[in-house]
PDB file of C-alpha atoms in Angstrom:
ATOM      1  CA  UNK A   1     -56.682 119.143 179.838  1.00  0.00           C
ATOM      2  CA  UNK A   2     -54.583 119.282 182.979  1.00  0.00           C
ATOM      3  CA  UNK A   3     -52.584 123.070 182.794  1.00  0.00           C
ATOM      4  CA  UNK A   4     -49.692 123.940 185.903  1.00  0.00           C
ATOM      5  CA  UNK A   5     -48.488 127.256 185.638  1.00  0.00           C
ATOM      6  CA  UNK A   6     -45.368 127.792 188.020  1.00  0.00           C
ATOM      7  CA  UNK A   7     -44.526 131.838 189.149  1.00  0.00           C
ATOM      8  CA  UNK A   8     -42.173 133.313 189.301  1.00  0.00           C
ATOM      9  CA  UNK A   9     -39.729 132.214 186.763  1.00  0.00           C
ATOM     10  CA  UNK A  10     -37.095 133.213 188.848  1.00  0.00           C
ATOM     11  CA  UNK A  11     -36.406 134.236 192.450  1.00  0.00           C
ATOM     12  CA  UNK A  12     -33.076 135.938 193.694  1.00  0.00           C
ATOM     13  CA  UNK A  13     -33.139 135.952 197.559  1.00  0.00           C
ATOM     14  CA  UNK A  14     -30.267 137.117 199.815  1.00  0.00           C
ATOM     15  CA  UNK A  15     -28.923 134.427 202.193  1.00  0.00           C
ATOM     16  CA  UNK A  16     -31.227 133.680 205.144  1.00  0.00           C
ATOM     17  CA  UNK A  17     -34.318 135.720 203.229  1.00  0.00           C
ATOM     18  CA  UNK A  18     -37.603 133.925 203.507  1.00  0.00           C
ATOM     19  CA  UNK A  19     -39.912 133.232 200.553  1.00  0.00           C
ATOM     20  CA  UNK A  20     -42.765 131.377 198.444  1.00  0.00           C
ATOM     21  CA  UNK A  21     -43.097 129.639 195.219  1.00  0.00           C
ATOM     22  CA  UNK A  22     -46.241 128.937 193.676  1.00  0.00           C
ATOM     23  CA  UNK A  23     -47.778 126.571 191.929  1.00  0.00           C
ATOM     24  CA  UNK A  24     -51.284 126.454 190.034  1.00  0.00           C
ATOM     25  CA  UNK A  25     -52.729 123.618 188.622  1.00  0.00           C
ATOM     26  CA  UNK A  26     -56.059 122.459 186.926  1.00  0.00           C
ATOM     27  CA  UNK A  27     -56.389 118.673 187.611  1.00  0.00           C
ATOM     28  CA  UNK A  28     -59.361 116.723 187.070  1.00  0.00           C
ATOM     29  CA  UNK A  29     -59.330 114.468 189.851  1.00  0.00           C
ATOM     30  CA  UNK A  30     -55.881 115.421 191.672  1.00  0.00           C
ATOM     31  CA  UNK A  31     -54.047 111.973 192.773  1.00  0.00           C
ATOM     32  CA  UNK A  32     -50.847 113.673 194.041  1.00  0.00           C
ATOM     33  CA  UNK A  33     -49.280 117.054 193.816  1.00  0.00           C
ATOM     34  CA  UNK A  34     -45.475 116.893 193.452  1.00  0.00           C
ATOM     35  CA  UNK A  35     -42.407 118.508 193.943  1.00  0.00           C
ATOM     36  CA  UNK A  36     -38.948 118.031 192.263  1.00  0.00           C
ATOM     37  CA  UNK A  37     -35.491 120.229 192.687  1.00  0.00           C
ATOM     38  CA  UNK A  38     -33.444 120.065 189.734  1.00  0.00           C
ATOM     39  CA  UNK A  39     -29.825 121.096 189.553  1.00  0.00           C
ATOM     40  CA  UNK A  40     -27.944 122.679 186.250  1.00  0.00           C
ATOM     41  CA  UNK A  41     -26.772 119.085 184.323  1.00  0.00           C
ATOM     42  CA  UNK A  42     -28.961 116.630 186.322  1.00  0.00           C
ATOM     43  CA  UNK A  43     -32.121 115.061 186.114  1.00  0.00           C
ATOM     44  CA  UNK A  44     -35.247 116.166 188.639  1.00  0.00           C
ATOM     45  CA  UNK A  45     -34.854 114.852 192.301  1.00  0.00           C
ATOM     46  CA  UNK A  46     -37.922 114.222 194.236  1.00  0.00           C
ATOM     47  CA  UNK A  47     -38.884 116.178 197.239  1.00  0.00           C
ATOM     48  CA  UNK A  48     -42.400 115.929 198.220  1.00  0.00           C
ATOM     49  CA  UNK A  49     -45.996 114.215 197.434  1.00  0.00           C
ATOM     50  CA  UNK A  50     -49.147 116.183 198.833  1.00  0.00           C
ATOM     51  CA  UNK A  51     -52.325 114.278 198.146  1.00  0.00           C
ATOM     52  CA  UNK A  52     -55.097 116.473 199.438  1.00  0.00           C
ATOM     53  CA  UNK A  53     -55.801 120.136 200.331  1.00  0.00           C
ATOM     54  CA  UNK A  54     -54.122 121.293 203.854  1.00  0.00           C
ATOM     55  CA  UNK A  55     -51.695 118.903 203.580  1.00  0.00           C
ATOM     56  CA  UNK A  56     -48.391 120.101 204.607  1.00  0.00           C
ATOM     57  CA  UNK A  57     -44.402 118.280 204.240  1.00  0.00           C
ATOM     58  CA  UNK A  58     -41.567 119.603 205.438  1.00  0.00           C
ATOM     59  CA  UNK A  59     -37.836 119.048 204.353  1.00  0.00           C
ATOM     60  CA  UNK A  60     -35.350 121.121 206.109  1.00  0.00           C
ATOM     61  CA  UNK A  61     -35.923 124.968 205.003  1.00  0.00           C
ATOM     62  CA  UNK A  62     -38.570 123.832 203.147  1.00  0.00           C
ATOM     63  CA  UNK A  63     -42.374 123.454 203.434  1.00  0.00           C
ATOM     64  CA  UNK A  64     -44.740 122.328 201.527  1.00  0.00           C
ATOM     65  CA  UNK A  65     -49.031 123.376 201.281  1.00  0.00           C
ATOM     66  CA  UNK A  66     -52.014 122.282 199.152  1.00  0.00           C
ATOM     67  CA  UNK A  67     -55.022 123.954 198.362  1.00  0.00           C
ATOM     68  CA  UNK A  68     -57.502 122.700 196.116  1.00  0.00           C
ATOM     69  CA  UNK A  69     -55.913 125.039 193.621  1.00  0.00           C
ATOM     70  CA  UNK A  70     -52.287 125.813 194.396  1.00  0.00           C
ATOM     71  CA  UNK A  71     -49.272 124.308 196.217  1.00  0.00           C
ATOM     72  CA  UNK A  72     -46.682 126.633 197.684  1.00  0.00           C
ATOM     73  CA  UNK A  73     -43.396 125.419 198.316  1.00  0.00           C
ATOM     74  CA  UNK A  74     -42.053 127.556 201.233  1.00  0.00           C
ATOM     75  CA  UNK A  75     -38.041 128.685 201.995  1.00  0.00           C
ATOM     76  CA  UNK A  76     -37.378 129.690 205.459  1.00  0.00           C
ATOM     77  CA  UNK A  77     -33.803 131.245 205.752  1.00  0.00           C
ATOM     78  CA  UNK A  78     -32.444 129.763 202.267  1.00  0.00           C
ATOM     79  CA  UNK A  79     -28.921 128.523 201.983  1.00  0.00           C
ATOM     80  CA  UNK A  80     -26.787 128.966 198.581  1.00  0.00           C
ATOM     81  CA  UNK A  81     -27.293 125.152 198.289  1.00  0.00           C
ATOM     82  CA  UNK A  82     -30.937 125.582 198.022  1.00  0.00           C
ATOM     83  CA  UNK A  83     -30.420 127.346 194.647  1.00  0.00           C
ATOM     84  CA  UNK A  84     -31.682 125.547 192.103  1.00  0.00           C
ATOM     85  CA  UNK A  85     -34.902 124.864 189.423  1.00  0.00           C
ATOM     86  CA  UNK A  86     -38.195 123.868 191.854  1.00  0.00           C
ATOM     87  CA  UNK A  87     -40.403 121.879 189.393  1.00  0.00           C
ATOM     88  CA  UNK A  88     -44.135 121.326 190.598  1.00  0.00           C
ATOM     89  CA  UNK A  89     -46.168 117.890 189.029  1.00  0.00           C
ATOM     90  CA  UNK A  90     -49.928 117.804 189.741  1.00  0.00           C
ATOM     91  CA  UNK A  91     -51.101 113.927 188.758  1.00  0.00           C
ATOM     92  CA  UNK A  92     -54.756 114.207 187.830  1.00  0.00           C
ATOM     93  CA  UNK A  93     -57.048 110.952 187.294  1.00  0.00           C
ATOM     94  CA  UNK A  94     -57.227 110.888 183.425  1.00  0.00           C
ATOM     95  CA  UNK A  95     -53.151 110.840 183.585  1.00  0.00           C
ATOM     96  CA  UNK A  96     -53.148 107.592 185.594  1.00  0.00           C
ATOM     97  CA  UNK A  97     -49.136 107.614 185.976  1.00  0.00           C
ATOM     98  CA  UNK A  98     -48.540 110.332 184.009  1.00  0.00           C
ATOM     99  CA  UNK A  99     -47.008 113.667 185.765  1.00  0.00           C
ATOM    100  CA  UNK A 100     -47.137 117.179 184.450  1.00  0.00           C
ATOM    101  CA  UNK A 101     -44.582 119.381 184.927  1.00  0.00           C
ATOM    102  CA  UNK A 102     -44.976 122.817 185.613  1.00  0.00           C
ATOM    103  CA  UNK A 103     -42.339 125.343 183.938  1.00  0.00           C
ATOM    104  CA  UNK A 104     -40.319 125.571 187.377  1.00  0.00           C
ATOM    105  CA  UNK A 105     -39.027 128.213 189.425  1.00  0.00           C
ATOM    106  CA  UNK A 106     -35.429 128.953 189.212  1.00  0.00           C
ATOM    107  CA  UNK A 107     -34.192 129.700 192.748  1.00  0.00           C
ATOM    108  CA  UNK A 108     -30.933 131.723 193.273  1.00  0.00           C
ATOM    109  CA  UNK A 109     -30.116 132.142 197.115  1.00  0.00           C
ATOM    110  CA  UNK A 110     -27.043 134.917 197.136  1.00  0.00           C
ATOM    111  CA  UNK A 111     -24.660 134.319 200.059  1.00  0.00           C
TER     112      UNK A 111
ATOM    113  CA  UNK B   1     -27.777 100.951 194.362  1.00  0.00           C
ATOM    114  CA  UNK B   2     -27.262 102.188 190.881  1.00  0.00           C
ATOM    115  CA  UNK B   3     -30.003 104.675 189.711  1.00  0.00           C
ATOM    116  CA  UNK B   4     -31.483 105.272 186.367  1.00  0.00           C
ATOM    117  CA  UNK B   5     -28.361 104.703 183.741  1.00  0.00           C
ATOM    118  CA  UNK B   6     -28.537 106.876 180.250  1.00  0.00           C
ATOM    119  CA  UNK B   7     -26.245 106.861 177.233  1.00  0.00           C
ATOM    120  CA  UNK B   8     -24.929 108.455 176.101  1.00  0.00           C
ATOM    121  CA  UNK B   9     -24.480 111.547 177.823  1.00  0.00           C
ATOM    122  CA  UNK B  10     -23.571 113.918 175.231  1.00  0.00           C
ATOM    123  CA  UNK B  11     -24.726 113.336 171.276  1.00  0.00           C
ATOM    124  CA  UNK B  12     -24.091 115.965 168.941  1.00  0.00           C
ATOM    125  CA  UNK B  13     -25.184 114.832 165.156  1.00  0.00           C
ATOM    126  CA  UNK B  14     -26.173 115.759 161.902  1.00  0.00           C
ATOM    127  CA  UNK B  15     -29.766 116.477 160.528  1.00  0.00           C
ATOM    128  CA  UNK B  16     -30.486 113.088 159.080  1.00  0.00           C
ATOM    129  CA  UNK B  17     -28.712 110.916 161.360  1.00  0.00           C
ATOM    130  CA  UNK B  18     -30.015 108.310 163.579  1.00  0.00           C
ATOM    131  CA  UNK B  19     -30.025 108.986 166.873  1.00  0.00           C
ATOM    132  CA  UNK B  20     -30.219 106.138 169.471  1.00  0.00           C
ATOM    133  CA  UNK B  21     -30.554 106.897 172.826  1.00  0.00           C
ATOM    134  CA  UNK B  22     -30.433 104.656 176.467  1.00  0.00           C
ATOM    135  CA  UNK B  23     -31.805 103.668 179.400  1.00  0.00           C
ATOM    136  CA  UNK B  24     -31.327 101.329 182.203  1.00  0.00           C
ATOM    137  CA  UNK B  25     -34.175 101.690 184.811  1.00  0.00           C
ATOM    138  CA  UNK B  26     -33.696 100.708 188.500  1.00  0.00           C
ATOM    139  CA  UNK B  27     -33.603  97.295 189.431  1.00  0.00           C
ATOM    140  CA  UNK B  28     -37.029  96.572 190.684  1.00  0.00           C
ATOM    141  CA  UNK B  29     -39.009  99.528 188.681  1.00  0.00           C
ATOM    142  CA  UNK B  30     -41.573  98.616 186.507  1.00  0.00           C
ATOM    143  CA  UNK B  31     -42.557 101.542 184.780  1.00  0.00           C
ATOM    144  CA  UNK B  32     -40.344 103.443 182.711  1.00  0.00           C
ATOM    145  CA  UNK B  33     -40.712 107.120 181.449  1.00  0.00           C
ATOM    146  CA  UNK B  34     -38.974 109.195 178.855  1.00  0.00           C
ATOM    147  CA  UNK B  35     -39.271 112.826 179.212  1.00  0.00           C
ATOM    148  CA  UNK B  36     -37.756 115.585 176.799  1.00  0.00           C
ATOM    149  CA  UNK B  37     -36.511 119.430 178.504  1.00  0.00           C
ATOM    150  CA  UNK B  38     -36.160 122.322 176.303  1.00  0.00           C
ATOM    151  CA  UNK B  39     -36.215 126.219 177.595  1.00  0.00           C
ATOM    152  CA  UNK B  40     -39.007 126.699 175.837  1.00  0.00           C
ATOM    153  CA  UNK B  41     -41.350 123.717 176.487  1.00  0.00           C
ATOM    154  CA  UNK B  42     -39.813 122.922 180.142  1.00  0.00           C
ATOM    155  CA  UNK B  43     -40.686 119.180 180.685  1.00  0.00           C
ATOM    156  CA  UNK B  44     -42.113 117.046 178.238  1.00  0.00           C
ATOM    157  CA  UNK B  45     -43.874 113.154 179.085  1.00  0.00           C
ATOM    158  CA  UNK B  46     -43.100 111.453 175.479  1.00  0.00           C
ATOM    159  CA  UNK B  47     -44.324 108.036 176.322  1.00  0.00           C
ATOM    160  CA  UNK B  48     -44.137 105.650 179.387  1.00  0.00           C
ATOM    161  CA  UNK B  49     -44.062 102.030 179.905  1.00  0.00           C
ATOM    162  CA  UNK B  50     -45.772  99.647 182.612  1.00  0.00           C
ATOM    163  CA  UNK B  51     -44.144  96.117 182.470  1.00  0.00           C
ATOM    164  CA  UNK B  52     -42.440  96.908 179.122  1.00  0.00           C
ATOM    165  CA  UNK B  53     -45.638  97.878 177.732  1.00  0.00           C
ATOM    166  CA  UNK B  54     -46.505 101.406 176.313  1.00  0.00           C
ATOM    167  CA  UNK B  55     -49.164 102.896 178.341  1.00  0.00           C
ATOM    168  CA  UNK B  56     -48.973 106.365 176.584  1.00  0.00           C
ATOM    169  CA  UNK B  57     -47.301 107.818 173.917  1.00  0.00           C
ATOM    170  CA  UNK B  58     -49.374 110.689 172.821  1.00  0.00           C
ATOM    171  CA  UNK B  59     -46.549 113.129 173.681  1.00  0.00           C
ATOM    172  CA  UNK B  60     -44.745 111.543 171.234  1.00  0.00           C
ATOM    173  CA  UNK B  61     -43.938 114.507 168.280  1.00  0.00           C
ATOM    174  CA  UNK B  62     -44.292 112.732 165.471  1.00  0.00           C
ATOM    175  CA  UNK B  63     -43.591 109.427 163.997  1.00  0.00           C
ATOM    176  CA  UNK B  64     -40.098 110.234 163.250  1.00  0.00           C
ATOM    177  CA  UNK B  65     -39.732 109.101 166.874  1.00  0.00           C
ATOM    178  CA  UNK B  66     -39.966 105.621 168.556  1.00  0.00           C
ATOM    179  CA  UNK B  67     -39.165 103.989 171.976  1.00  0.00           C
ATOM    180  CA  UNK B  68     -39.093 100.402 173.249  1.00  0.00           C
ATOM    181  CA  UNK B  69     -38.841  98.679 176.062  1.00  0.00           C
ATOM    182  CA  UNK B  70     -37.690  94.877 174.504  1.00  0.00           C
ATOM    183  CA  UNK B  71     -37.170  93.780 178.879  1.00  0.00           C
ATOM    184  CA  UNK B  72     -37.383  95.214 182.548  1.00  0.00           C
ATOM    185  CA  UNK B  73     -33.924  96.512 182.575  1.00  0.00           C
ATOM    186  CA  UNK B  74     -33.713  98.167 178.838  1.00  0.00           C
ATOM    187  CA  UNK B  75     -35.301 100.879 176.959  1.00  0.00           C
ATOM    188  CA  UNK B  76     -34.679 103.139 173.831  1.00  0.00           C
ATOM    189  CA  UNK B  77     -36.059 106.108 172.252  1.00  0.00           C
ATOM    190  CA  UNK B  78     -34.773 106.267 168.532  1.00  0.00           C
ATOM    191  CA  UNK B  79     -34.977 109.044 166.263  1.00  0.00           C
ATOM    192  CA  UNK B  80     -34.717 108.927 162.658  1.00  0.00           C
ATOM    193  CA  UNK B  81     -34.518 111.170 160.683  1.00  0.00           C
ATOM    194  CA  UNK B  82     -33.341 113.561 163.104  1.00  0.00           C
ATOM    195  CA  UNK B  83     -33.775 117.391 162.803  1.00  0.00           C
ATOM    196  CA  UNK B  84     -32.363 120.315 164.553  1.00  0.00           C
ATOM    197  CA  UNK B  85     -35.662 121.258 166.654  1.00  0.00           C
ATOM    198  CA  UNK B  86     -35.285 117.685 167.817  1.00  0.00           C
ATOM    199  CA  UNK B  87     -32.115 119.600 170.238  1.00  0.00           C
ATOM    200  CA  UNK B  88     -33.126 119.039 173.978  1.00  0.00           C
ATOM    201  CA  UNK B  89     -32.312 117.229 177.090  1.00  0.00           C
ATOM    202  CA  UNK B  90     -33.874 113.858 176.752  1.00  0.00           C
ATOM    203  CA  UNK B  91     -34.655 112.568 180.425  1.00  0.00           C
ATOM    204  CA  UNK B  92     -35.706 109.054 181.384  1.00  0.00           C
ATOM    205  CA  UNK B  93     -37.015 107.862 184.542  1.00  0.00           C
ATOM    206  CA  UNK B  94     -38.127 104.976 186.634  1.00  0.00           C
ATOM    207  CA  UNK B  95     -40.939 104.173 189.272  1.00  0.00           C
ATOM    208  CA  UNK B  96     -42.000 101.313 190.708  1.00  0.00           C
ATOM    209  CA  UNK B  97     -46.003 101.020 190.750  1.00  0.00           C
ATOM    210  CA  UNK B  98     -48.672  98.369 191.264  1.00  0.00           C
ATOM    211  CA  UNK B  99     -49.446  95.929 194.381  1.00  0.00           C
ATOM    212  CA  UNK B 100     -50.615  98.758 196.499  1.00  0.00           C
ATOM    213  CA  UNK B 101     -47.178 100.353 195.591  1.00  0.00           C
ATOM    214  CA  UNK B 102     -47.845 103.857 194.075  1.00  0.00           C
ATOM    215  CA  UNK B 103     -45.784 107.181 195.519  1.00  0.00           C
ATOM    216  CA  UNK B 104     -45.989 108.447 192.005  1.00  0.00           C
ATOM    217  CA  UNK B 105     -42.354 109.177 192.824  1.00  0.00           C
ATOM    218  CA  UNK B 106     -40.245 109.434 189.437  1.00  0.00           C
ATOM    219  CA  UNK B 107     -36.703 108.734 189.775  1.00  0.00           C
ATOM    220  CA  UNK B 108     -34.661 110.831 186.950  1.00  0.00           C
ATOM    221  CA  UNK B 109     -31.316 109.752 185.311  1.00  0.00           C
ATOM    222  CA  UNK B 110     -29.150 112.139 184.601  1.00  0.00           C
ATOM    223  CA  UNK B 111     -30.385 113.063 181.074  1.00  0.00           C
ATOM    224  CA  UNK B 112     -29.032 112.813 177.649  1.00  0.00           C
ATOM    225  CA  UNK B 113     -28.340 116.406 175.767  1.00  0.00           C
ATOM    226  CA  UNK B 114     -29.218 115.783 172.072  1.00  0.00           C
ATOM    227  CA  UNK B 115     -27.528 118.728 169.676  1.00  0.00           C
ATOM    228  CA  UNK B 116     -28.593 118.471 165.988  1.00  0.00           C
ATOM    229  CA  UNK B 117     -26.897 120.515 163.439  1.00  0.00           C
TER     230      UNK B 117
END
């Protein structure tokens, strides 16, 4: 069964303090790794796909890596707007469509 | 464009009750996904839909719930009876797949929070 365990469960950073969160996941046959933000009272917002191990996207202050076992999603000198819930989604073969959320990470960046 | 429509926004109702919830995907999506968010169970996959056909609903509780998808641009997920552990944030989202088309990228609306008393 495909298992993504998300750490920490929460992060408080000062403004403009650099950090990781991490993501493990056991896939059989990983066809994506994803990464959603969610904000308190909306839905998840997409960020970035990774399909295969050294892959890296960047968005802004954020970066995203692969390994066969765990994704990081890298902050370089947060914001207060980048507080929010970081959800990670590996897609494994078995799941055709179907994403699975990890817990998330909730983010507070203190100005 | 208009993104992923849900209704309503805010139920509160009694244990026993129908509840009815909504969802217009995007114009253009053909797979449809409803997802359930509690503290303690984070994000849930109930059941999704390609072409108004269920694909999978084995994260669907129990058989108290039930979703359909009657054309591209309408879906519901009905529960009845309803029971107070049924409480969540009930999230449905759209994606557009198939003809080489296949981000996996899930577009969320903005959820419908469920309170059962």
């Amino acid at each position: 069964e495909d298992q993504v365990t998300q750490s920490p469960e929460a992060l408080r950073l000062q403004e403009g303090e650099s950090s990781s969160l991490n993501c493990s996941y056991t896939v059989s046959g990983l066809r994506g790794l994803f990464w959603y933000r969610q904000d308190p009272g909306k839905g998840p917002e997409f960020l970035f796909t990774l399909y295969s191990a050294g892959e890296e996207k960047e968005k802004e202050r954020l970066k995203a890596t692969l390994t066969k076992k765990e994704s990081f999603l890298h902050i370089t000198a947060p914001k207060p707007e980048d507080s929010a819930t970081y959800l990670c989604a590996p897609r494994g073969v078995q799941g055709a469509q179907k994403l699975v959320f990890g817990q998330g990470t909730r983010l507070t960046i203190n100005p | 464009d208009a993104g992923v429509i849900q209704s309503p926004r805010h139920e509160v109702t009694e244990m026993g009750q129908e509840v009815t919830l909504r969802c217009k995907p995007i114009s253009g999506h053909n797979s449809l996904f409803w997802y359930r968010q509690t503290m303690m169970r984070g994000l849930e996959l109930l059941i999704y839909f390609n072409n108004n056909v269920p694909i999978d609903d084995s994260g669907m509780p129990e058989d108290r719930f039930s979703a359909k998808m009657p054309n591209a641009s309408f879906s519901t997920l009905k529960i009845q009876p309803s029971e107070p552990r049924d409480s969540a944030v009930y999230f449905c989202a759209s994606s557009r797949t198939g003809q080489g088309v296949d981000t996996g990228e899930l577009f969320f609306g903005e959820g419908s929070r469920l309170t059962v008393l």
